[in-house]
XYZ file of C-alpha atoms in Angstrom:
380
model
C -16.907 46.378 48.957
C -17.503 50.099 49.477
C -21.102 50.982 49.532
C -21.332 47.576 52.294
C -18.247 49.002 53.979
C -20.187 52.539 54.456
C -22.615 50.842 55.805
C -21.656 49.108 58.331
C -19.761 51.597 59.574
C -21.467 52.777 63.291
C -24.464 54.543 64.086
C -25.220 54.273 60.453
C -28.680 52.653 61.033
C -29.611 55.904 63.117
C -32.532 57.063 62.151
C -31.346 60.492 63.218
C -28.817 60.883 61.598
C -29.833 58.225 58.484
C -30.039 62.031 56.325
C -26.880 62.852 57.038
C -24.577 59.591 57.316
C -26.598 59.052 53.459
C -25.695 62.697 51.923
C -22.311 61.646 53.183
C -22.272 58.107 51.395
C -23.262 59.800 48.465
C -20.478 62.196 48.567
C -17.764 59.734 48.811
C -19.914 57.144 46.020
C -19.378 60.389 44.240
C -15.398 60.954 44.963
C -14.909 56.957 44.150
C -16.496 57.074 41.325
C -15.170 60.235 40.100
C -11.569 57.921 40.211
C -12.767 54.723 38.954
C -14.052 56.352 36.174
C -17.284 57.192 34.433
C -18.287 53.901 32.648
C -17.409 51.546 35.026
C -20.077 49.306 37.108
C -22.552 51.155 34.815
C -24.734 49.396 32.656
C -25.326 52.467 30.938
C -24.682 51.052 27.547
C -24.876 47.676 28.317
C -27.743 46.250 25.121
C -28.039 49.148 23.270
C -25.557 46.875 20.189
C -27.690 44.242 18.878
C -26.421 41.322 19.011
C -24.356 41.509 22.283
C -24.676 42.132 25.911
C -21.950 42.662 28.649
C -20.557 40.042 30.967
C -22.082 40.140 34.181
C -23.748 43.349 33.001
C -20.983 46.088 34.013
C -18.895 47.426 32.118
C -14.829 46.444 31.852
C -12.004 45.146 30.747
C -13.317 41.591 28.821
C -11.732 38.215 30.437
C -11.802 34.681 29.640
C -12.549 31.638 32.654
C -8.847 31.267 33.083
C -8.357 34.896 34.192
C -6.679 36.155 31.019
C -7.102 38.735 28.127
C -7.138 36.309 25.433
C -6.337 36.043 21.727
C -7.851 39.165 19.651
C -6.751 41.490 16.849
C -6.252 45.134 17.797
C -7.461 48.056 16.020
C -6.921 51.318 17.119
C -8.614 54.434 16.066
C -12.899 53.346 15.343
C -14.152 56.528 16.337
C -17.241 54.275 17.794
C -18.041 50.950 19.368
C -20.897 50.571 16.255
C -17.982 50.597 13.609
C -15.997 47.922 16.002
C -19.578 45.625 16.338
C -19.628 45.455 13.112
C -16.228 44.216 12.314
C -17.178 41.491 14.420
C -20.101 40.801 13.326
C -18.693 40.411 9.379
C -16.371 37.301 11.508
C -19.530 35.294 12.204
C -17.598 32.591 13.704
C -13.962 33.599 14.179
C -14.842 36.829 16.524
C -17.145 35.606 19.272
C -16.591 39.443 21.402
C -15.125 42.937 21.216
C -13.769 45.576 23.841
C -13.508 48.678 22.854
C -11.405 51.186 24.398
C -12.002 55.792 24.989
C -9.524 57.064 26.852
C -9.424 61.197 26.113
C -9.784 61.186 22.857
C -7.575 57.579 22.142
C -10.153 54.841 21.298
C -9.286 51.225 20.100
C -10.623 48.426 19.198
C -9.699 44.568 19.848
C -11.747 41.069 18.233
C -11.273 38.504 20.650
C -11.541 34.944 19.497
C -11.847 32.953 22.969
C -14.434 32.600 24.839
C -15.296 35.474 27.465
C -16.808 34.968 30.351
C -16.958 37.686 32.663
C -15.318 42.004 32.878
C -13.065 43.510 35.040
C -13.022 47.464 36.556
C -11.232 49.128 33.835
C -11.618 52.807 33.274
C -12.066 53.814 29.770
C -12.980 49.882 28.644
C -16.742 48.226 27.698
C -16.939 44.253 26.829
C -19.264 43.130 24.484
C -19.676 39.289 24.702
C -22.240 37.752 20.853
C -25.380 36.600 22.375
C -25.655 33.425 21.243
C -29.301 33.483 19.027
C -32.034 30.400 21.212
C -32.114 27.493 20.158
C -34.509 26.384 16.916
C -38.258 24.460 19.157
C -37.753 21.233 19.013
C -40.092 19.762 16.059
C -43.445 18.354 16.760
C -43.824 14.895 16.505
C -45.888 13.341 13.399
C -48.563 12.731 13.119
C -49.570 9.077 13.160
C -51.406 7.850 9.677
C -54.907 8.198 8.735
C -56.861 4.840 9.463
C -57.720 3.026 6.355
C -61.357 3.473 5.555
C -63.015 -0.081 6.402
C -64.601 -1.717 3.520
C -67.080 -3.422 3.588
C -67.158 -6.902 2.299
C -68.073 -7.862 -0.823
C -71.739 -9.630 -0.126
C -70.969 -12.938 -0.429
C -73.560 -15.178 -3.384
C -75.577 -17.899 -2.545
C -74.693 -20.848 -1.439
C -75.603 -23.249 -4.239
C -78.052 -26.127 -2.242
C -76.832 -29.280 -1.374
C -76.535 -32.708 -4.142
C -76.165 -36.115 -1.871
C -73.143 -37.710 -3.475
C -74.535 -40.230 -5.402
C -74.820 -43.825 -4.075
C -71.555 -46.015 -4.110
C -71.286 -48.913 -6.023
C -70.101 -52.721 -4.631
C -66.440 -53.208 -6.538
C -66.776 -55.560 -9.258
C -64.698 -58.851 -8.579
C -61.605 -59.182 -9.401
C -60.389 -60.733 -13.441
C -60.083 -64.283 -12.933
C -56.024 -65.069 -13.425
C -54.883 -66.459 -16.706
C -54.189 -69.744 -16.875
C -50.373 -71.302 -16.139
C -47.940 -71.230 -19.530
C -44.630 -72.201 -19.332
C -42.092 -69.349 -19.695
C -40.698 -68.055 -22.783
C -37.315 -70.383 -24.090
C -33.812 -67.844 -22.644
C -32.178 -66.990 -25.957
C -28.654 -68.395 -27.017
C -25.917 -66.119 -25.576
C -23.983 -64.881 -27.752
C -21.240 -66.480 -29.924
C -17.151 -65.397 -28.304
C -15.388 -63.109 -30.382
C -12.610 -63.758 -32.633
C -9.416 -64.296 -30.197
C -7.561 -61.741 -31.105
C -3.618 -60.716 -30.253
C -2.770 -58.182 -28.086
C -1.750 -54.786 -29.987
C 1.471 -54.179 -30.448
C 3.593 -51.598 -28.138
C 4.483 -47.876 -30.892
C 8.342 -48.257 -31.708
C 10.653 -46.796 -29.951
C 12.809 -44.003 -31.584
C 15.176 -44.507 -32.831
C 18.719 -44.093 -31.044
C 20.535 -40.914 -31.571
C 23.369 -41.640 -33.616
C 25.026 -39.033 -31.932
C 25.169 -40.853 -28.793
C 28.163 -43.435 -30.117
C 30.594 -40.826 -30.484
C 30.281 -39.565 -26.360
C 33.686 -40.216 -25.661
C 37.453 -37.848 -25.317
C 38.386 -35.775 -27.965
C 35.427 -36.485 -30.251
C 34.037 -34.349 -33.244
C 30.502 -33.674 -33.165
C 30.662 -31.746 -36.981
C 28.768 -34.159 -38.479
C 25.739 -34.616 -35.794
C 24.597 -32.384 -34.297
C 22.713 -32.881 -32.378
C 22.360 -34.114 -28.755
C 18.915 -32.241 -27.072
C 17.639 -33.690 -23.736
C 19.961 -35.887 -23.773
C 21.231 -37.308 -20.168
C 25.127 -36.880 -20.678
C 26.217 -36.794 -16.926
C 29.779 -37.854 -15.741
C 30.915 -37.832 -19.766
C 33.944 -37.792 -21.197
C 34.149 -35.609 -23.329
C 37.737 -33.329 -22.540
C 39.483 -32.038 -25.985
C 36.194 -32.499 -28.117
C 34.620 -30.367 -31.076
C 31.237 -29.517 -29.740
C 30.994 -26.592 -32.002
C 27.538 -25.544 -33.807
C 25.611 -28.732 -31.717
C 22.282 -28.411 -30.270
C 22.519 -29.336 -26.156
C 18.669 -27.930 -24.955
C 17.918 -29.419 -21.729
C 20.774 -31.508 -21.315
C 22.304 -33.190 -18.603
C 25.964 -32.754 -18.100
C 25.915 -33.576 -14.607
C 29.503 -33.787 -13.468
C 30.553 -34.243 -16.260
C 35.027 -33.849 -17.462
C 34.155 -30.395 -20.561
C 38.756 -29.893 -19.812
C 39.519 -28.016 -22.515
C 36.471 -28.575 -25.119
C 34.706 -26.114 -27.385
C 31.005 -25.125 -27.616
C 31.275 -22.463 -30.098
C 27.852 -21.483 -31.643
C 26.405 -23.915 -29.312
C 22.449 -23.730 -28.885
C 23.237 -25.006 -24.960
C 20.142 -23.538 -22.740
C 18.510 -24.876 -19.768
C 21.285 -26.419 -20.384
C 23.081 -28.909 -16.783
C 26.629 -27.931 -16.178
C 26.597 -28.114 -12.472
C 29.780 -30.469 -11.142
C 31.450 -29.901 -14.742
C 35.154 -28.835 -15.192
C 34.848 -26.863 -17.176
C 39.165 -25.684 -17.336
C 39.658 -23.750 -20.381
C 36.677 -24.366 -22.107
C 34.842 -22.328 -24.848
C 31.718 -21.052 -24.913
C 32.408 -17.902 -27.365
C 29.445 -17.215 -28.860
C 27.320 -20.014 -27.155
C 23.373 -19.473 -26.424
C 23.705 -20.355 -22.627
C 20.318 -18.803 -21.068
C 18.754 -19.646 -18.006
C 21.923 -23.052 -18.003
C 23.233 -23.433 -14.791
C 27.003 -23.701 -13.745
C 26.873 -24.697 -9.761
C 29.837 -25.119 -8.288
C 31.439 -26.222 -11.769
C 34.923 -25.787 -12.060
C 35.416 -22.871 -15.002
C 38.788 -21.536 -14.855
C 40.772 -20.116 -18.327
C 37.312 -21.277 -19.876
C 36.164 -18.377 -22.432
C 32.331 -16.990 -22.848
C 33.706 -13.947 -25.199
C 29.614 -13.010 -27.054
C 28.272 -15.740 -25.078
C 24.521 -15.345 -24.559
C 24.232 -15.426 -20.716
C 20.288 -14.564 -19.872
C 19.802 -15.989 -16.152
C 22.133 -18.455 -16.308
C 23.310 -19.395 -12.690
C 27.213 -19.242 -11.636
C 26.504 -19.920 -8.259
C 29.999 -20.889 -6.169
C 31.607 -21.358 -9.778
C 35.086 -21.052 -9.900
C 35.626 -18.713 -13.169
C 39.714 -17.663 -12.148
C 41.275 -16.234 -15.061
C 38.004 -16.821 -17.299
C 37.133 -14.467 -19.866
C 34.041 -12.830 -20.188
C 34.000 -9.607 -23.041
C 30.995 -8.880 -25.440
C 28.336 -9.876 -23.081
C 25.710 -8.153 -24.443
C 23.213 -10.226 -23.360
C 23.827 -10.820 -19.772
C 20.383 -9.653 -17.736
C 20.062 -10.609 -14.546
C 23.238 -13.027 -14.540
C 23.474 -14.971 -10.799
C 27.111 -15.064 -9.720
C 26.990 -14.998 -5.681
C 29.863 -17.123 -4.379
C 31.868 -17.054 -7.118
C 35.227 -17.359 -7.921
C 36.509 -13.978 -10.343
C 39.739 -13.597 -9.417
C 42.019 -12.172 -12.279
C 38.815 -12.777 -14.332
C 38.797 -10.353 -17.837
C 35.267 -8.863 -18.468
C 34.640 -5.327 -20.608
C 32.383 -4.286 -23.404
C 29.178 -5.984 -20.841
C 26.097 -4.740 -20.181
C 25.550 -7.507 -16.804
C 21.984 -5.819 -15.723
C 20.575 -6.390 -12.309
C 23.555 -9.410 -12.035
C 24.071 -10.335 -8.523
C 27.365 -10.976 -6.878
C 26.758 -11.816 -3.069
C 29.765 -12.957 -1.932
C 32.388 -12.651 -5.010
C 35.247 -12.417 -4.948
C 36.610 -9.586 -7.240
C 39.991 -10.080 -5.528
C 42.896 -9.871 -8.702
C 45.437 -12.878 -9.053
C 48.420 -13.133 -8.135
C 49.675 -15.127 -11.461
C 51.022 -13.628 -14.362
C 48.858 -15.464 -16.959
C 45.541 -14.043 -15.471
C 44.731 -10.340 -14.818
C 42.448 -8.816 -12.246
C 38.713 -8.426 -12.864
C 38.136 -5.409 -14.222
C 34.461 -3.269 -14.688
C 35.296 -0.167 -17.147
C 32.191 -0.637 -18.778
C 29.578 -2.936 -16.988
C 26.406 -1.385 -17.090
C 25.103 -2.005 -13.539
C 21.089 -1.117 -12.651
C 20.714 -1.392 -9.243
C 23.232 -5.227 -8.681
C 22.892 -6.734 -5.898
C 26.583 -6.564 -4.352
């Protein structure tokens, strides 16, 4: 721009004053060059480093396309440009350009990691951009496969001479039909089997003699097998059912008030809606049994096996649940445990959704206690 301004000055185009004007232009440019610096605008250093070039062929500071200095790592007191270039070359793709500055004995090297687009004139600064190698030439197209050599057809053998077919003789007449004869007599029908009576159905099993004892105040001490029996709505209050087998027995809505089931085997039994007030199930095996909506006030389950037993919405007020070591996955959802005594029991994975655990206002019942219960993620 300075040269353009000097050339456009009045009288520069005059041939008579051209030498004088040229000398004046040279002296002014020399003064301007001494101010800008010996390397600005000069391409004397460009291209003397293999694999690098100066952007737009001019020395100066490195700038990105958005006019920033970019991201770089500064290293001071590197003496030569070749040392700075070797550091950039050693970093391969992590270095895109380097800038070397030498000012009155102070040298500095910047290793740039962003793309550099151009330079700005700065005294004593030189910017070198890593030259990208030219792309490899495209591969030549594949050669077509060589044609298969033509194979001459094999010599066909000579055809045999044509033999005329033999003359066709007229068909012989069909043989005469056989003389008519009578059909053979049909065999006589088989004789009917002798009459046999229908088989008799198998005899029904003898009735369970223990069912005759199903009444209030019964004693099943000598008849202890009631498995798979249907005893719905039966009256067994005050009965002695100790050590009786009640497996899969249905006692739905039965009256079992103050009945004793000590050491009874009653797994998979149904006690739904049964009245079991003051009943004694101590030591009984009631695993997988159902006591849904049953009345179990003041009932005792001390030492019983209640694994997977369902007490949903059962009334267990004042009941005793002590020493239950086989009580995994017990369901007590919606049950009333007001005043129930629970101690020395392992209620592992028990479900207590909506369970009433409040203390009883009466003197006989005690508040529900959990001093030594092992709860493995119970649902409360």
